Amino acid sequence: MLRDLINNHTPLKNNFERLSTLFQCAINAYKYPLNGNHLSQLGELSGFYCVKDIHQRMLQHPVGQRILNDKPRVTPETFKIEELLKLDENTFGYQYGKFMRDRDFSSGERPIVKYIPDLELAYVYQRYKEIHDFIHVLLMYDVSVYDEIVVKWFEMAQLGLPSATLSAFIGSFKLNCQEKQKLIETLPSILKRANKSEFIMNVYFEEHINTDITQLRKSLRLL
């Protein structure tokens, strides 16, 4: 399941090459905001030490340890939308399937990690990207600019990744006045949920496909 990570790995020879690549990714992310590859690569290059911290938190948790050992992936093959939509409507699996179907999304569209040198850490960052839509479903936020920014605030508070922080702060300035006011009113609640809830990287989502969505939110302390 890690062959794509291995094949996509692009080693950077030294710190100068890393910094120059980081700078170029930052420029491209600003110039082409709709191209997810640039922001994704910027996140990899800027978040190495945060990913190490996330890895340590996973190692210190029994479920996190199992995830690191099993290395499950979120792909169109492992999460078949047509199968998920056959489940009871109140299940996490059905709600995720409906979320993806209604927006014509595919889990296979997530860019593969390229620049993180350690395979274990590359998997951790890939896992973070692949469960992003799960977070939308659990928090009950859509994919508008406003909704995406709220989710990024949650991710920033939980994970501390520079890419999430950048998206949360910079993205907030792109909102109109009404959306900014709504965000100001929403932030205390979303930050409280992030701080009190289960560490999202230690959730073995694959084992909750048939779990009642409300019960899952309660068990993760998201309600």
mmCIF file of C-alpha atoms in Angstrom:
data_model
loop_
_atom_site.group_PDB
_atom_site.id
_atom_site.type_symbol
_atom_site.label_atom_id
_atom_site.label_comp_id
_atom_site.label_asym_id
_atom_site.label_seq_id
_atom_site.Cartn_x
_atom_site.Cartn_y
_atom_site.Cartn_z
ATOM 1 C CA MET A 1 0.000 0.000 0.000
ATOM 2 C CA LEU A 2 3.033 2.306 0.168
ATOM 3 C CA ARG A 3 4.361 1.661 -3.320
ATOM 4 C CA ASP A 4 3.022 4.992 -4.592
ATOM 5 C CA LEU A 5 4.792 6.818 -1.746
ATOM 6 C CA ILE A 6 8.043 5.038 -2.535
ATOM 7 C CA ASN A 7 7.778 5.668 -6.273
ATOM 8 C CA ASN A 8 6.847 9.342 -5.839
ATOM 9 C CA HIS A 9 9.644 10.176 -3.404
ATOM 10 C CA THR A 10 11.915 12.937 -4.680
ATOM 11 C CA PRO A 11 15.022 13.319 -2.483
ATOM 12 C CA LEU A 12 16.356 16.817 -1.896
ATOM 13 C CA LYS A 13 20.145 16.909 -1.685
ATOM 14 C CA ASN A 14 20.683 19.642 0.910
ATOM 15 C CA ASN A 15 19.063 22.466 2.875
ATOM 16 C CA PHE A 16 19.630 24.955 0.050
ATOM 17 C CA GLU A 17 17.681 22.779 -2.371
ATOM 18 C CA ARG A 18 14.961 22.309 0.254
ATOM 19 C CA LEU A 19 14.664 26.060 0.834
ATOM 20 C CA SER A 20 14.645 26.902 -2.864
ATOM 21 C CA THR A 21 11.978 24.259 -3.512
ATOM 22 C CA LEU A 22 9.955 25.564 -0.562
ATOM 23 C CA PHE A 23 10.188 29.109 -1.958
ATOM 24 C CA GLN A 24 9.091 27.975 -5.415
ATOM 25 C CA CYS A 25 6.159 25.990 -3.997
ATOM 26 C CA ALA A 26 5.091 29.028 -1.976
ATOM 27 C CA ILE A 27 5.101 31.199 -5.106
ATOM 28 C CA ASN A 28 3.174 28.606 -7.094
ATOM 29 C CA ALA A 29 0.640 28.114 -4.288
ATOM 30 C CA TYR A 30 -0.011 31.859 -4.282
ATOM 31 C CA LYS A 31 -0.182 32.158 -8.096
ATOM 32 C CA TYR A 32 -2.252 29.020 -8.652
ATOM 33 C CA PRO A 33 -4.449 28.610 -5.531
ATOM 34 C CA LEU A 34 -6.745 26.103 -7.263
ATOM 35 C CA ASN A 35 -3.883 23.689 -7.896
ATOM 36 C CA GLY A 36 -3.775 21.488 -4.783
ATOM 37 C CA ASN A 37 -0.368 20.045 -5.632
ATOM 38 C CA HIS A 38 1.477 23.277 -4.834
ATOM 39 C CA LEU A 39 -0.152 23.763 -1.444
ATOM 40 C CA SER A 40 0.331 20.080 -0.649
ATOM 41 C CA GLN A 41 4.046 20.221 -1.444
ATOM 42 C CA LEU A 42 4.376 23.450 0.515
ATOM 43 C CA GLY A 43 2.850 21.638 3.470
ATOM 44 C CA GLU A 44 5.360 18.792 3.171
ATOM 45 C CA LEU A 45 8.363 21.094 2.991
ATOM 46 C CA SER A 46 7.270 23.344 5.857
ATOM 47 C CA GLY A 47 5.759 20.745 8.175
ATOM 48 C CA PHE A 48 8.505 18.167 8.696
ATOM 49 C CA TYR A 49 8.969 18.779 12.441
ATOM 50 C CA CYS A 50 5.221 18.999 13.052
ATOM 51 C CA VAL A 51 4.785 15.668 11.280
ATOM 52 C CA LYS A 52 7.427 14.205 13.609
ATOM 53 C CA ASP A 53 5.393 15.439 16.592
ATOM 54 C CA ILE A 54 2.209 13.909 15.145
ATOM 55 C CA HIS A 55 4.086 10.639 14.649
ATOM 56 C CA GLN A 56 5.162 10.665 18.301
ATOM 57 C CA ARG A 57 1.586 11.265 19.474
ATOM 58 C CA MET A 58 0.449 8.320 17.385
ATOM 59 C CA LEU A 59 3.178 6.103 18.837
ATOM 60 C CA GLN A 60 2.011 6.984 22.345
ATOM 61 C CA HIS A 61 -1.572 5.857 21.658
ATOM 62 C CA PRO A 62 -2.638 2.209 21.169
ATOM 63 C CA VAL A 63 -4.870 2.998 18.195
ATOM 64 C CA GLY A 64 -2.262 5.293 16.707
ATOM 65 C CA GLN A 65 0.265 2.470 17.008
ATOM 66 C CA ARG A 66 -2.048 0.112 15.123
ATOM 67 C CA ILE A 67 -2.572 2.659 12.361
ATOM 68 C CA LEU A 68 1.190 3.070 11.974
ATOM 69 C CA ASN A 69 1.617 -0.686 11.945
ATOM 70 C CA ASP A 70 -1.214 -1.437 9.489
ATOM 71 C CA LYS A 71 -0.833 1.727 7.403
ATOM 72 C CA PRO A 72 -4.407 1.774 6.034
ATOM 73 C CA ARG A 73 -5.063 3.952 2.994
ATOM 74 C CA VAL A 74 -8.114 5.894 1.895
ATOM 75 C CA THR A 75 -8.513 5.141 -1.807
ATOM 76 C CA PRO A 76 -11.363 4.414 -4.240
ATOM 77 C CA GLU A 77 -10.512 0.740 -3.772
ATOM 78 C CA THR A 78 -10.596 0.706 0.037
ATOM 79 C CA PHE A 79 -13.633 3.015 0.314
ATOM 80 C CA LYS A 80 -15.966 2.061 -2.527
ATOM 81 C CA ILE A 81 -18.643 4.717 -2.719
ATOM 82 C CA GLU A 82 -21.256 2.421 -4.252
ATOM 83 C CA GLU A 83 -20.810 -0.021 -1.354
ATOM 84 C CA LEU A 84 -20.903 2.697 1.298
ATOM 85 C CA LEU A 85 -24.202 3.996 -0.082
ATOM 86 C CA LYS A 86 -25.784 0.609 0.595
ATOM 87 C CA LEU A 87 -25.248 1.043 4.356
ATOM 88 C CA ASP A 88 -27.801 2.475 6.765
ATOM 89 C CA GLU A 89 -28.131 6.230 6.315
ATOM 90 C CA ASN A 90 -27.163 6.917 9.923
ATOM 91 C CA THR A 91 -23.743 5.251 9.595
ATOM 92 C CA PHE A 92 -20.448 7.040 9.205
ATOM 93 C CA GLY A 93 -19.727 5.040 6.047
ATOM 94 C CA TYR A 94 -22.957 6.095 4.341
ATOM 95 C CA GLN A 95 -22.519 9.761 5.324
ATOM 96 C CA TYR A 96 -18.976 9.766 3.942
ATOM 97 C CA GLY A 97 -20.114 8.056 0.740
ATOM 98 C CA LYS A 98 -22.929 10.577 0.293
ATOM 99 C CA PHE A 99 -20.536 13.467 0.955
ATOM 100 C CA MET A 100 -18.190 12.230 -1.784
ATOM 101 C CA ARG A 101 -20.955 11.331 -4.264
ATOM 102 C CA ASP A 102 -22.859 14.593 -3.928
ATOM 103 C CA ARG A 103 -19.700 16.613 -4.634
ATOM 104 C CA ASP A 104 -18.347 14.277 -7.290
ATOM 105 C CA PHE A 105 -15.161 13.815 -5.240
ATOM 106 C CA SER A 106 -12.722 10.933 -5.421
ATOM 107 C CA SER A 107 -10.301 9.924 -2.681
ATOM 108 C CA GLY A 108 -7.833 9.141 -5.459
ATOM 109 C CA GLU A 109 -7.445 12.861 -6.192
ATOM 110 C CA ARG A 110 -5.278 13.503 -3.138
ATOM 111 C CA PRO A 111 -1.676 14.325 -4.172
ATOM 112 C CA ILE A 112 0.903 11.747 -3.111
ATOM 113 C CA VAL A 113 3.596 12.921 -0.679
ATOM 114 C CA LYS A 114 6.762 13.757 -2.557
ATOM 115 C CA TYR A 115 9.381 15.507 -0.440
ATOM 116 C CA ILE A 116 9.257 14.017 3.074
ATOM 117 C CA PRO A 117 12.412 11.847 3.222
ATOM 118 C CA ASP A 118 11.376 9.336 5.883
ATOM 119 C CA LEU A 119 8.823 6.782 4.613
ATOM 120 C CA GLU A 120 7.123 6.466 8.002
ATOM 121 C CA LEU A 121 6.668 10.234 8.251
ATOM 122 C CA ALA A 122 5.594 10.394 4.615
ATOM 123 C CA TYR A 123 2.828 7.947 5.471
ATOM 124 C CA VAL A 124 1.741 10.088 8.447
ATOM 125 C CA TYR A 125 1.378 13.154 6.241
ATOM 126 C CA GLN A 126 -0.383 11.143 3.546
ATOM 127 C CA ARG A 127 -2.789 9.823 6.170
ATOM 128 C CA TYR A 128 -3.536 13.378 7.277
ATOM 129 C CA LYS A 129 -4.409 14.350 3.710
ATOM 130 C CA GLU A 130 -6.502 11.261 3.099
ATOM 131 C CA ILE A 131 -8.705 11.684 6.195
ATOM 132 C CA HIS A 132 -9.412 15.354 5.462
ATOM 133 C CA ASP A 133 -12.853 14.591 4.015
ATOM 134 C CA PHE A 134 -13.676 12.474 7.078
ATOM 135 C CA ILE A 135 -13.129 15.602 9.171
ATOM 136 C CA HIS A 136 -15.570 17.535 6.998
ATOM 137 C CA VAL A 137 -18.180 14.820 7.553
ATOM 138 C CA LEU A 138 -17.637 14.639 11.310
ATOM 139 C CA LEU A 139 -17.672 18.411 11.798
ATOM 140 C CA MET A 140 -20.647 18.786 9.415
ATOM 141 C CA TYR A 141 -18.992 21.403 7.230
ATOM 142 C CA ASP A 142 -19.311 21.585 3.459
ATOM 143 C CA VAL A 143 -16.588 22.569 0.979
ATOM 144 C CA SER A 144 -17.253 26.263 0.389
ATOM 145 C CA VAL A 145 -14.337 28.605 1.057
ATOM 146 C CA TYR A 146 -15.851 29.484 4.430
ATOM 147 C CA ASP A 147 -16.420 25.854 5.423
ATOM 148 C CA GLU A 148 -12.924 24.843 4.299
ATOM 149 C CA ILE A 149 -11.379 27.610 6.398
ATOM 150 C CA VAL A 150 -13.298 26.490 9.489
ATOM 151 C CA VAL A 151 -11.988 22.947 8.998
ATOM 152 C CA LYS A 152 -8.461 24.335 8.604
ATOM 153 C CA TRP A 153 -8.805 26.138 11.943
ATOM 154 C CA PHE A 154 -9.759 22.810 13.503
ATOM 155 C CA GLU A 155 -6.763 21.081 11.896
ATOM 156 C CA MET A 156 -4.454 23.901 12.944
ATOM 157 C CA ALA A 157 -5.568 23.641 16.582
ATOM 158 C CA GLN A 158 -5.265 19.844 16.623
ATOM 159 C CA LEU A 159 -2.184 19.234 14.513
ATOM 160 C CA GLY A 160 -0.250 22.496 14.381
ATOM 161 C CA LEU A 161 0.755 22.012 10.746
ATOM 162 C CA PRO A 162 2.096 25.190 9.070
ATOM 163 C CA SER A 163 0.013 24.537 5.939
ATOM 164 C CA ALA A 164 -3.203 24.401 7.978
ATOM 165 C CA THR A 165 -2.153 27.520 9.895
ATOM 166 C CA LEU A 166 -1.397 29.386 6.682
ATOM 167 C CA SER A 167 -4.713 28.366 5.125
ATOM 168 C CA ALA A 168 -6.642 29.279 8.288
ATOM 169 C CA PHE A 169 -5.160 32.765 8.644
ATOM 170 C CA ILE A 170 -4.632 33.793 5.022
ATOM 171 C CA GLY A 171 -7.891 32.208 3.899
ATOM 172 C CA SER A 172 -9.814 34.172 6.505
ATOM 173 C CA PHE A 173 -8.880 37.439 4.789
ATOM 174 C CA LYS A 174 -10.490 36.224 1.561
ATOM 175 C CA LEU A 175 -13.933 36.012 3.163
ATOM 176 C CA ASN A 176 -16.529 38.717 2.655
ATOM 177 C CA CYS A 177 -17.662 40.813 5.605
ATOM 178 C CA GLN A 178 -20.634 38.603 6.435
ATOM 179 C CA GLU A 179 -18.498 35.447 6.327
ATOM 180 C CA LYS A 180 -15.795 37.048 8.478
ATOM 181 C CA GLN A 181 -18.365 37.921 11.117
ATOM 182 C CA LYS A 182 -19.737 34.386 10.989
ATOM 183 C CA LEU A 183 -16.196 32.994 11.357
ATOM 184 C CA ILE A 184 -15.519 35.190 14.389
ATOM 185 C CA GLU A 185 -18.668 33.809 16.006
ATOM 186 C CA THR A 186 -17.790 30.216 15.059
ATOM 187 C CA LEU A 187 -14.104 30.128 16.043
ATOM 188 C CA PRO A 188 -14.523 29.781 19.832
ATOM 189 C CA SER A 189 -16.715 26.718 19.305
ATOM 190 C CA ILE A 190 -14.523 25.052 16.664
ATOM 191 C CA LEU A 191 -11.334 25.638 18.674
ATOM 192 C CA LYS A 192 -12.999 24.245 21.794
ATOM 193 C CA ARG A 193 -14.045 21.145 19.857
ATOM 194 C CA ALA A 194 -10.516 20.728 18.503
ATOM 195 C CA ASN A 195 -8.951 20.964 21.948
ATOM 196 C CA LYS A 196 -11.361 18.655 23.782
ATOM 197 C CA SER A 197 -11.832 16.001 21.088
ATOM 198 C CA GLU A 198 -9.889 12.824 20.404
ATOM 199 C CA PHE A 199 -6.671 13.386 18.446
ATOM 200 C CA ILE A 200 -7.968 12.877 14.927
ATOM 201 C CA MET A 201 -4.866 11.025 13.713
ATOM 202 C CA ASN A 202 -5.499 8.349 16.336
ATOM 203 C CA VAL A 203 -8.915 7.457 14.934
ATOM 204 C CA TYR A 204 -9.035 4.207 12.963
ATOM 205 C CA PHE A 205 -11.799 5.355 10.640
ATOM 206 C CA GLU A 206 -11.786 2.094 8.737
ATOM 207 C CA GLU A 207 -13.180 0.398 11.859
ATOM 208 C CA HIS A 208 -16.099 2.838 12.117
ATOM 209 C CA ILE A 209 -17.724 2.381 8.718
ATOM 210 C CA ASN A 210 -20.837 0.869 10.327
ATOM 211 C CA THR A 211 -20.811 3.100 13.406
ATOM 212 C CA ASP A 212 -23.759 5.426 13.960
ATOM 213 C CA ILE A 213 -22.492 8.875 12.942
ATOM 214 C CA THR A 214 -23.940 10.615 16.001
ATOM 215 C CA GLN A 215 -22.435 8.037 18.347
ATOM 216 C CA LEU A 216 -19.083 8.411 16.600
ATOM 217 C CA ARG A 217 -19.158 12.160 17.038
ATOM 218 C CA LYS A 218 -20.010 11.708 20.711
ATOM 219 C CA SER A 219 -17.283 9.111 21.276
ATOM 220 C CA LEU A 220 -14.733 11.478 19.697
ATOM 221 C CA ARG A 221 -16.070 14.339 21.855
ATOM 222 C CA LEU A 222 -17.010 16.389 18.809
ATOM 223 C CA LEU A 223 -20.538 17.149 20.073
#
